CSV table of C-alpha atoms and ligand atoms in Angstrom, one decimal:
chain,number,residue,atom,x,y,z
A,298,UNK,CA,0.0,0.0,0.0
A,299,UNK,CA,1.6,3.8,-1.0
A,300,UNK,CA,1.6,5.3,2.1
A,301,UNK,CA,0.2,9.6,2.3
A,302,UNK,CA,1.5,11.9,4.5
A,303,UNK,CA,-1.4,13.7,5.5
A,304,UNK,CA,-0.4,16.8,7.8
A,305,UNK,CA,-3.7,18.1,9.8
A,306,UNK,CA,-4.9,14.3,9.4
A,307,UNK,CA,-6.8,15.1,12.6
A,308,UNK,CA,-8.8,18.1,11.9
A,309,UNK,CA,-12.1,18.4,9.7
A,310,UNK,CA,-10.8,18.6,6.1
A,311,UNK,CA,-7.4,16.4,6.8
A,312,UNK,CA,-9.8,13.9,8.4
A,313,UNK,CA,-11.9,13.5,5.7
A,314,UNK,CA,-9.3,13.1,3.1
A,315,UNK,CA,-8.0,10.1,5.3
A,316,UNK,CA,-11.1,8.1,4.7
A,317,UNK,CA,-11.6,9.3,1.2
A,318,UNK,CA,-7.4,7.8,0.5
A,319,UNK,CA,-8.1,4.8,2.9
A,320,UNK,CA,-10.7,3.6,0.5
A,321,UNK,CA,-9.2,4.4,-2.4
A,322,UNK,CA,-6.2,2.1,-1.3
A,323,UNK,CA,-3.6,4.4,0.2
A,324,UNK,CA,-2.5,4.4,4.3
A,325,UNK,CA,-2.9,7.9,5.3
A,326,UNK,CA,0.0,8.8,7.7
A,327,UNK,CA,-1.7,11.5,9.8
A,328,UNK,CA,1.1,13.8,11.2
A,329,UNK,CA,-0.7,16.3,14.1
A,330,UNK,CA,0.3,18.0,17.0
A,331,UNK,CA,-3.4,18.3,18.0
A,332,UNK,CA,-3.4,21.8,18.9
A,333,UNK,CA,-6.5,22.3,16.9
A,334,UNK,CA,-7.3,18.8,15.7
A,335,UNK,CA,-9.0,15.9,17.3
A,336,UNK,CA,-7.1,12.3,18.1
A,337,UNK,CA,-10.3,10.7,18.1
A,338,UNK,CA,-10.8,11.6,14.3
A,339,UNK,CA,-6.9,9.9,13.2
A,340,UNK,CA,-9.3,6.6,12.2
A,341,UNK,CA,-8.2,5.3,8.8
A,342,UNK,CA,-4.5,5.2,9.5
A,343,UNK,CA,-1.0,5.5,11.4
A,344,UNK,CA,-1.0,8.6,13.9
A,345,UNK,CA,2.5,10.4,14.1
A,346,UNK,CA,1.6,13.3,16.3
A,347,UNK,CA,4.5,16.1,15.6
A,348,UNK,CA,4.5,19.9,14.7
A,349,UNK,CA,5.5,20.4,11.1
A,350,UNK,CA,7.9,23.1,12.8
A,351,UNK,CA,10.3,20.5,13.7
A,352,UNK,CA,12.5,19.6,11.1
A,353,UNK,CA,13.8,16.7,13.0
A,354,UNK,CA,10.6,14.9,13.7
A,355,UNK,CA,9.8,15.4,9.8
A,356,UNK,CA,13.2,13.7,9.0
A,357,UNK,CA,12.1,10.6,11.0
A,358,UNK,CA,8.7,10.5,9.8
A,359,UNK,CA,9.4,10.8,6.1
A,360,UNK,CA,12.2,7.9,6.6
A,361,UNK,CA,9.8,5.7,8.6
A,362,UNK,CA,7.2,6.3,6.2
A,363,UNK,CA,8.6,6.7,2.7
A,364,UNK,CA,5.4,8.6,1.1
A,365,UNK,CA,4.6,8.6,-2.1
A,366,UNK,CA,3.2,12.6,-1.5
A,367,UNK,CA,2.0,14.8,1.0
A,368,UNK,CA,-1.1,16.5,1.7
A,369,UNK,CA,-0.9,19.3,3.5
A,370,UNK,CA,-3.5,20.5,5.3
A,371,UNK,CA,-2.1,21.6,8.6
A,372,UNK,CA,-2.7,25.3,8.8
A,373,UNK,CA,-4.3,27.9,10.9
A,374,UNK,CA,-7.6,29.4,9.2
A,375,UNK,CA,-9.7,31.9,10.6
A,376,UNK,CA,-9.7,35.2,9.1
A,377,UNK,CA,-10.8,37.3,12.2
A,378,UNK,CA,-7.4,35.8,14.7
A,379,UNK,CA,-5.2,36.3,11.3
A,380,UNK,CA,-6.0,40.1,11.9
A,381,UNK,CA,-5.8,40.4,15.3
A,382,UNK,CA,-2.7,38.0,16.0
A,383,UNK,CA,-0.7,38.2,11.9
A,384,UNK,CA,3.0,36.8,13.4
A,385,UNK,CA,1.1,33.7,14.7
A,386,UNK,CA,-0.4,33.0,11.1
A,387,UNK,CA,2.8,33.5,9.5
A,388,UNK,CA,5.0,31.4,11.6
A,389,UNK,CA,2.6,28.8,11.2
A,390,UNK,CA,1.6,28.5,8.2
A,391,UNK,CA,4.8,29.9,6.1
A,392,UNK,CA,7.7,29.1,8.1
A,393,UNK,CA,6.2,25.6,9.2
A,394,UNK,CA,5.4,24.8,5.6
A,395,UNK,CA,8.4,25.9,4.2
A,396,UNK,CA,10.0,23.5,7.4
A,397,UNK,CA,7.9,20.4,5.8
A,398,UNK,CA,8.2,21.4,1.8
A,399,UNK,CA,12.0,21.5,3.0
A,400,UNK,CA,11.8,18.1,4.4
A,401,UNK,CA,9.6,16.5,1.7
A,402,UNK,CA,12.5,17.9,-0.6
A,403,UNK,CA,15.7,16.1,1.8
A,404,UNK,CA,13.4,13.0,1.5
A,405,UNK,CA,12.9,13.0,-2.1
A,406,UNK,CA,8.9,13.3,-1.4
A,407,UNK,CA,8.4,15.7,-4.8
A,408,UNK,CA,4.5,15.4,-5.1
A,409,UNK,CA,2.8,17.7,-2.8
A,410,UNK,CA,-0.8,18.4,-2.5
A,411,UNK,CA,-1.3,22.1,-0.5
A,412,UNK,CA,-4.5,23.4,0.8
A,413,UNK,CA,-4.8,27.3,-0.4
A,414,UNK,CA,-7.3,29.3,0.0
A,415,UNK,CA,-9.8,32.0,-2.1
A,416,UNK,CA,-8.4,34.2,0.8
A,417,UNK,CA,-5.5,34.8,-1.8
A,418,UNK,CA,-7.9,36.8,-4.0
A,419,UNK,CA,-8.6,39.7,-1.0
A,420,UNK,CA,-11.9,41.5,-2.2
A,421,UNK,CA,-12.5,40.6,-5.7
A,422,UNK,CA,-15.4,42.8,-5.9
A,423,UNK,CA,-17.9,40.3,-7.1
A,424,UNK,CA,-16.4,39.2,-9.7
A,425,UNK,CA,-16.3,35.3,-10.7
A,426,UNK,CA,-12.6,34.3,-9.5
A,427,UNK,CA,-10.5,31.6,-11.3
A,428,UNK,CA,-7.2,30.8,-11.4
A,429,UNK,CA,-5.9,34.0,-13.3
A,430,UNK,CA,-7.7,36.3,-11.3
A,431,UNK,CA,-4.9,38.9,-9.5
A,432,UNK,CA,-3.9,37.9,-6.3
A,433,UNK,CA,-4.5,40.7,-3.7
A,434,UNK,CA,-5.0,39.2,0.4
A,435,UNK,CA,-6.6,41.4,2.8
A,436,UNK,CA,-5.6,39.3,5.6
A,437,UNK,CA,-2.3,37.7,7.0
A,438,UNK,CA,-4.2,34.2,6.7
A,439,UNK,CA,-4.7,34.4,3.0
A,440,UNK,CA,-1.1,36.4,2.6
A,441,UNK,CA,1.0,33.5,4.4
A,442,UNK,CA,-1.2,31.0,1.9
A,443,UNK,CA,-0.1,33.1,-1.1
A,444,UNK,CA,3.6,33.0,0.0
A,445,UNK,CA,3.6,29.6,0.3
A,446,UNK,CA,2.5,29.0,-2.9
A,447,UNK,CA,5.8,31.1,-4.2
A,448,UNK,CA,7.6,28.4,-1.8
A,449,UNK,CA,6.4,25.4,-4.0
A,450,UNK,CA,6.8,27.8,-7.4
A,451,UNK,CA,10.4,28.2,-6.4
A,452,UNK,CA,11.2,24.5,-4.8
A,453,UNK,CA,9.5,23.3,-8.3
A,454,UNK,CA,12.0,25.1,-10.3
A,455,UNK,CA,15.2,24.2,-7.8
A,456,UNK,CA,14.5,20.7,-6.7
A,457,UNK,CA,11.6,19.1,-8.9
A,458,UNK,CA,9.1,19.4,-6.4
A,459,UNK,CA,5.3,19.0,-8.3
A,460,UNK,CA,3.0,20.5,-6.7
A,461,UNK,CA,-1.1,21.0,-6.7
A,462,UNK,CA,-2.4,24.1,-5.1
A,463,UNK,CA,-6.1,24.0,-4.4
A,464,UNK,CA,-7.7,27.3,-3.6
A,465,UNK,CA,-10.9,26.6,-1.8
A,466,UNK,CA,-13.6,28.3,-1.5
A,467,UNK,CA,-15.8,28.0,1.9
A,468,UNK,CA,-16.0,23.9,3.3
A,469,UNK,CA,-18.8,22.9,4.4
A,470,UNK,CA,-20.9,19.5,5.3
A,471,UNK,CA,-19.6,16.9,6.5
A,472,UNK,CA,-19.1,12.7,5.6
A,473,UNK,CA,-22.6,12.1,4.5
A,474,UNK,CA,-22.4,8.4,6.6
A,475,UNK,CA,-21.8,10.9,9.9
A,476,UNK,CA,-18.8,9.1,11.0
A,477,UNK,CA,-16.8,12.5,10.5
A,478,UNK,CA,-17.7,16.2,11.2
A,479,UNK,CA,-17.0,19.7,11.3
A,480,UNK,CA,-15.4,20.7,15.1
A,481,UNK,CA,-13.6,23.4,15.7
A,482,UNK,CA,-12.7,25.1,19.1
A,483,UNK,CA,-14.0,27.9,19.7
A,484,UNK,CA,-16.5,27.7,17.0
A,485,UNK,CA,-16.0,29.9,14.1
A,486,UNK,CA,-17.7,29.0,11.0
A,487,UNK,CA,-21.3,30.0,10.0
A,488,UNK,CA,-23.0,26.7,9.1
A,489,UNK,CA,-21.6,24.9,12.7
A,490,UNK,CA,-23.0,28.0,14.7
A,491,UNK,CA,-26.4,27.8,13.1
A,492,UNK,CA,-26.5,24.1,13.8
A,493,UNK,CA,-25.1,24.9,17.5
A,494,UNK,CA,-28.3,27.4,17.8
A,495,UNK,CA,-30.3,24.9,16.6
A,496,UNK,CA,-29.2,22.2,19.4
A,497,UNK,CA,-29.7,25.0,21.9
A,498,UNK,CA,-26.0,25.4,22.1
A,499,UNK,CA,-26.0,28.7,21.6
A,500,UNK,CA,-28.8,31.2,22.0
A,501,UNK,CA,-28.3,33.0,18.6
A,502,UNK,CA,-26.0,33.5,15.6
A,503,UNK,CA,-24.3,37.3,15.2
A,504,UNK,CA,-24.6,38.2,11.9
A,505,UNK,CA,-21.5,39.7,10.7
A,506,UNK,CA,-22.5,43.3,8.4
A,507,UNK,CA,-25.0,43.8,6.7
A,508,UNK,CA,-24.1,46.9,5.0
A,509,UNK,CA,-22.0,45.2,2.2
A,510,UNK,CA,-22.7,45.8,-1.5
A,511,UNK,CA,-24.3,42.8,-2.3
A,512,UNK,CA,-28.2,42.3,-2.6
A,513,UNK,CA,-29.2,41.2,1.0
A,514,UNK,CA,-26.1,43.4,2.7
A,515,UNK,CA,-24.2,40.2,3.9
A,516,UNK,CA,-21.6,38.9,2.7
A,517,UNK,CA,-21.4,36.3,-0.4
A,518,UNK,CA,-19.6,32.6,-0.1
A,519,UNK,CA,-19.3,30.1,-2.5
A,520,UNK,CA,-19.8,26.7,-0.2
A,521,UNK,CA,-18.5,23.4,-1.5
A,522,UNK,CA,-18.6,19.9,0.2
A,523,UNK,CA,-15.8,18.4,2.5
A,524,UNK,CA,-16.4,15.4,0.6
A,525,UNK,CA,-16.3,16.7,-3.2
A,526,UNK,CA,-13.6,18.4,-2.5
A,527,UNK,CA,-11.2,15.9,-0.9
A,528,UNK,CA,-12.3,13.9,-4.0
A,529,UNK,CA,-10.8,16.7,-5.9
A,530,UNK,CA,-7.4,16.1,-4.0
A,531,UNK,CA,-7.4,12.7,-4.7
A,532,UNK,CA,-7.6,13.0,-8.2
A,533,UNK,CA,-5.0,15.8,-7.7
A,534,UNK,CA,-2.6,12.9,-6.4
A,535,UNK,CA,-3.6,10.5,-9.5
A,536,UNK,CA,-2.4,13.8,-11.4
A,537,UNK,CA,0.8,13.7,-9.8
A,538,UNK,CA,1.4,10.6,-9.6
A,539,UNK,CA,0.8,10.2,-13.6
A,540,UNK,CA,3.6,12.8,-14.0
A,541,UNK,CA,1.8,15.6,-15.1
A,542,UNK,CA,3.2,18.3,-13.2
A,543,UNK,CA,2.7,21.2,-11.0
A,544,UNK,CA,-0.7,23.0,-11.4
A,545,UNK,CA,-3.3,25.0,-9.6
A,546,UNK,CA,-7.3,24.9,-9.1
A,547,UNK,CA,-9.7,26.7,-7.5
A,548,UNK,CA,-12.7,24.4,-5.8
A,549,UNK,CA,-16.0,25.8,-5.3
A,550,UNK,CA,-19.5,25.1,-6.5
A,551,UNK,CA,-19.7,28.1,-8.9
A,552,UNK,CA,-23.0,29.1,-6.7
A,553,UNK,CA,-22.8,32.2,-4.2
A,554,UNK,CA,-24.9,32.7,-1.1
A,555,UNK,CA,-25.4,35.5,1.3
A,556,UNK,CA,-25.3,34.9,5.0
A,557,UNK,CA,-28.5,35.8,5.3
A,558,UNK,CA,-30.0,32.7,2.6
A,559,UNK,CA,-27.6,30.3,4.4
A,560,UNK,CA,-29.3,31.4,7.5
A,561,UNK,CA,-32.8,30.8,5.9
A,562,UNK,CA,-31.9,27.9,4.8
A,563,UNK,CA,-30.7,26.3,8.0
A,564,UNK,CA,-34.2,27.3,9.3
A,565,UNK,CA,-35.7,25.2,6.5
A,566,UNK,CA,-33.5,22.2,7.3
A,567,UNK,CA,-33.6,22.3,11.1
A,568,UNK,CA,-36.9,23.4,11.8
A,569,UNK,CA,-35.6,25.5,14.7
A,570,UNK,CA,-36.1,29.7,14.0
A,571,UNK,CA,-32.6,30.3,14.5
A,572,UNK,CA,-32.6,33.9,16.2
A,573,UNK,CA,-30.3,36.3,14.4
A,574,UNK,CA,-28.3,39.1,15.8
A,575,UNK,CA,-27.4,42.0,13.1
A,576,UNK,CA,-23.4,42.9,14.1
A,577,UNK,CA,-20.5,44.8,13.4
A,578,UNK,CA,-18.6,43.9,9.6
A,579,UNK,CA,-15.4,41.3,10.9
A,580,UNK,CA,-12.3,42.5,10.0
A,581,UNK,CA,-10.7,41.0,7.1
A,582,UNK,CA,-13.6,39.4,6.1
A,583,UNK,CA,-14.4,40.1,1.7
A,584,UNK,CA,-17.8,41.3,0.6
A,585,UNK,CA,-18.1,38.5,-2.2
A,586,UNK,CA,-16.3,35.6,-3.2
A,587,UNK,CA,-17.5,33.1,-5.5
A,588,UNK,CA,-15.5,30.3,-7.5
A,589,UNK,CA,-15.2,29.4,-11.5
A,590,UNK,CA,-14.0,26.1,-11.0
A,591,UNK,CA,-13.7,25.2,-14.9
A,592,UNK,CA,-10.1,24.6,-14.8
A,593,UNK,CA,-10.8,21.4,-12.4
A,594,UNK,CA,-13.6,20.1,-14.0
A,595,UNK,CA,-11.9,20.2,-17.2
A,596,UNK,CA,-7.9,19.1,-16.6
A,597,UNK,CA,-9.1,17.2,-13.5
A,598,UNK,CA,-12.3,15.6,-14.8
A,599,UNK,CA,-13.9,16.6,-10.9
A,600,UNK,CA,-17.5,16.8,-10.7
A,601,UNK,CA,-18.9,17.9,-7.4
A,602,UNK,CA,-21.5,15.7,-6.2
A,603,UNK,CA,-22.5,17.4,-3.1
A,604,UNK,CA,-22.3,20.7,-3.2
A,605,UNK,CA,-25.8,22.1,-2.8
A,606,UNK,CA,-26.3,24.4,0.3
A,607,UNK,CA,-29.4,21.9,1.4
A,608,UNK,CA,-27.4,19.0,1.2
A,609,UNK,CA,-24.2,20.7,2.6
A,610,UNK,CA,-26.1,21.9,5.9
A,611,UNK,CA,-27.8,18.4,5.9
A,612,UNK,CA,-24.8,15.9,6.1
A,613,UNK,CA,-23.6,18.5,8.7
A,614,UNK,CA,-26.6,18.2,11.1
A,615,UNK,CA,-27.2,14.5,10.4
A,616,UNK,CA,-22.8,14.4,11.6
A,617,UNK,CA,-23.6,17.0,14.7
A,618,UNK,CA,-26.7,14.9,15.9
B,902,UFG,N1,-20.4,34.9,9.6
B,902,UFG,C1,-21.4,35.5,10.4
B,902,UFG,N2,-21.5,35.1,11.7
B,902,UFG,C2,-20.8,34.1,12.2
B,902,UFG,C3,-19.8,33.5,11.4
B,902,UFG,C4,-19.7,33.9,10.1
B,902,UFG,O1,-22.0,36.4,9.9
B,902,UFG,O2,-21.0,33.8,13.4
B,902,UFG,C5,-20.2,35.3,8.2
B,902,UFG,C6,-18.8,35.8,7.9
B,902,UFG,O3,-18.7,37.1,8.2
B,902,UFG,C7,-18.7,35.4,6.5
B,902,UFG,C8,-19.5,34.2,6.3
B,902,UFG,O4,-20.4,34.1,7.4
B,902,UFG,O5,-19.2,36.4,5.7
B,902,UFG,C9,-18.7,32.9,6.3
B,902,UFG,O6,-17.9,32.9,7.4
B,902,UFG,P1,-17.0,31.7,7.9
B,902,UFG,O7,-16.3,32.1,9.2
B,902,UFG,O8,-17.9,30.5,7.9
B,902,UFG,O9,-16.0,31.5,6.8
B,902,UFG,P2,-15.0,32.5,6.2
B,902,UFG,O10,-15.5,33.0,4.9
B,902,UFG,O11,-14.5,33.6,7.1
B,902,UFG,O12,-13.7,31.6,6.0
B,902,UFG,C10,-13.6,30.6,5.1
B,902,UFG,C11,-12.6,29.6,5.7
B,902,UFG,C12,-11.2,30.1,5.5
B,902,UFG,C13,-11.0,30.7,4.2
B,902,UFG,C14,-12.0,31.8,3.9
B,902,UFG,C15,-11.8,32.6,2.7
B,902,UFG,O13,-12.9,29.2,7.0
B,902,UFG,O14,-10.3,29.1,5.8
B,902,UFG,O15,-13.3,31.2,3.9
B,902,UFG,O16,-12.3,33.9,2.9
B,902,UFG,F1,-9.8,31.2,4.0
């Protein structure tokens, strides 16, 4: 079996693409160090719990392990502590990446899978976004993506590294069995805190501006299923793997929503009324941002399966319950 190194194995997204490479045949090596994911979620392979800081520990893992590629999902990701705490964001996402790109390179590990993010674009102004759009981040989380991504540019030209970059959009759902789910600590993301409402977690959701130039006020997303796209990343690896070189996609659904239809929506799911809050605009967050995902569904043949806002918010209240 060709074993994956699968940094982040533990949290939501890195979890998911476990299962997805388990049953397509691979042994996902989940390296961790657990500060925001979950051990109980490491199901589907070997555990090696580590900080992709240490340069050492990366050394022994990729001898132990001898993968044929690395997904890297290990990052922080929320756009409201990227502004409040930036050195944080780039010391672990840049310098710790460029730690395990480094180490992937001494190990002669050149395919490399790397979780990016729309974040890249800033505020595109309601445009469409696709891979040639200008790059312009409006927050230290999507800037220390973007560098990273000149890391693999510039360890492809050095060392042979082949890389694909996948810029997602927003994640959402969950396994649609409801063995895995969406947890994060403290709670962040929209579609978890409706849900949280809903169980009587939580007494209401904040809404977040609603003074934005868009129809409703509130800010646009383009939501696409945890489990269409980790099907994206394996057919990322197959591309790798095939020797077909470095390349980069975005992943969305092409569809954008306001917060204000996901939070009608959530209503119609849940049958709970969801009380809403109207709030201050969060820092760093972008008016708009929805996905052209062409470029994958042509070069990578990926069809999304899942990604309706219905079906998202149901997989993730059938994997909260
Ligand atoms: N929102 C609220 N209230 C909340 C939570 C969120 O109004 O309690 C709003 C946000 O302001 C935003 C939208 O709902 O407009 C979605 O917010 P999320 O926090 O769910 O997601 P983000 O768009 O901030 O972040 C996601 C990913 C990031 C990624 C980013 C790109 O979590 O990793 O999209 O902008 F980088």
């Amino acid at each position: 079996m060709k074993n994956v190194l699968v940094t982040g194995g533990a949290g939501y997204i890195g979890s998911h693409a476990c299962k997805a490479l388990k049953l397509a045949g691979y042994n996902p090596v989940t390296f961790d160090n657990l500060i925001t994911g979950w051990a109980d979620a490491v199901r589907f392979g070997p555990f090696e719990q580590g900080d992709i800081l240490d340069a050492a520990r990366l050394d022994d893992v990729f001898a132990r392990w001898q993968p044929v590629a690395v997904m890297h999902f290990a990052a922080l990701s929320q756009v409201g502590e990227a502004m409040q705490e930036p050195g944080r964001y780039w010391r672990s996402n840049l310098v710790a990446s460029l730690t395990l790109i480094e180490a992937a390179v001494r190990a002669g590990c050149l395919n490399f899978v790397f979780s990016s993010t729309c974040a890249v674009y800033g505020d595109r102004d309601g445009v469409v976004i696709d891979e040639n759009t200008a790059q312009a981040p409006i927050n230290a989380y999507g800037a220390s993506k973007r560098a990273i991504e000149d890391v693999l540019r510039n360890f492809g030209h050095a060392y042979g590294l082949r890389s694909i970059i996948f810029r997602y959009f927003n994640v959402a759902g969950a396994d649609p069995t409801g063995e895995l789910s969406e947890r994060h600590l403290p709670e962040t993301h929209l579609i978890p805190i409706l849900l949280e409402v809903a169980k009587g977690q939580r007494d209401h959701v904040k809404i977040f501006g609603s003074d934005y130039a868009t129809p409703d006020g509130t800010c646009i997303r383009d939501y696409i299923h945890v489990a269409d796209l980790v099907d994206a990343h394996l057919l990322g690896l197959r591309w790798l793997e095939d020797g077909r070189g470095s390349n980069v996609f975005c992943l969305g659904s092409g569809h954008g929503y306001s917060v204000r239809q996901v939070v009608e929506e959530a209503r119609n799911i849940v049958g709970h009324p969801i009380p809403v809050v109207m709030a201050d605009r969060r820092l760093g967050d972008a008016a708009s941002l929805v996905c052209g995902s062409q470029h994958a569904l042509q070069e990578l043949g990926w069809a999304p399966q899942r990604s309706l806002l219905p079906i998202m918010i149901e997989d993730a209240w059938r994997a909260m319950r």
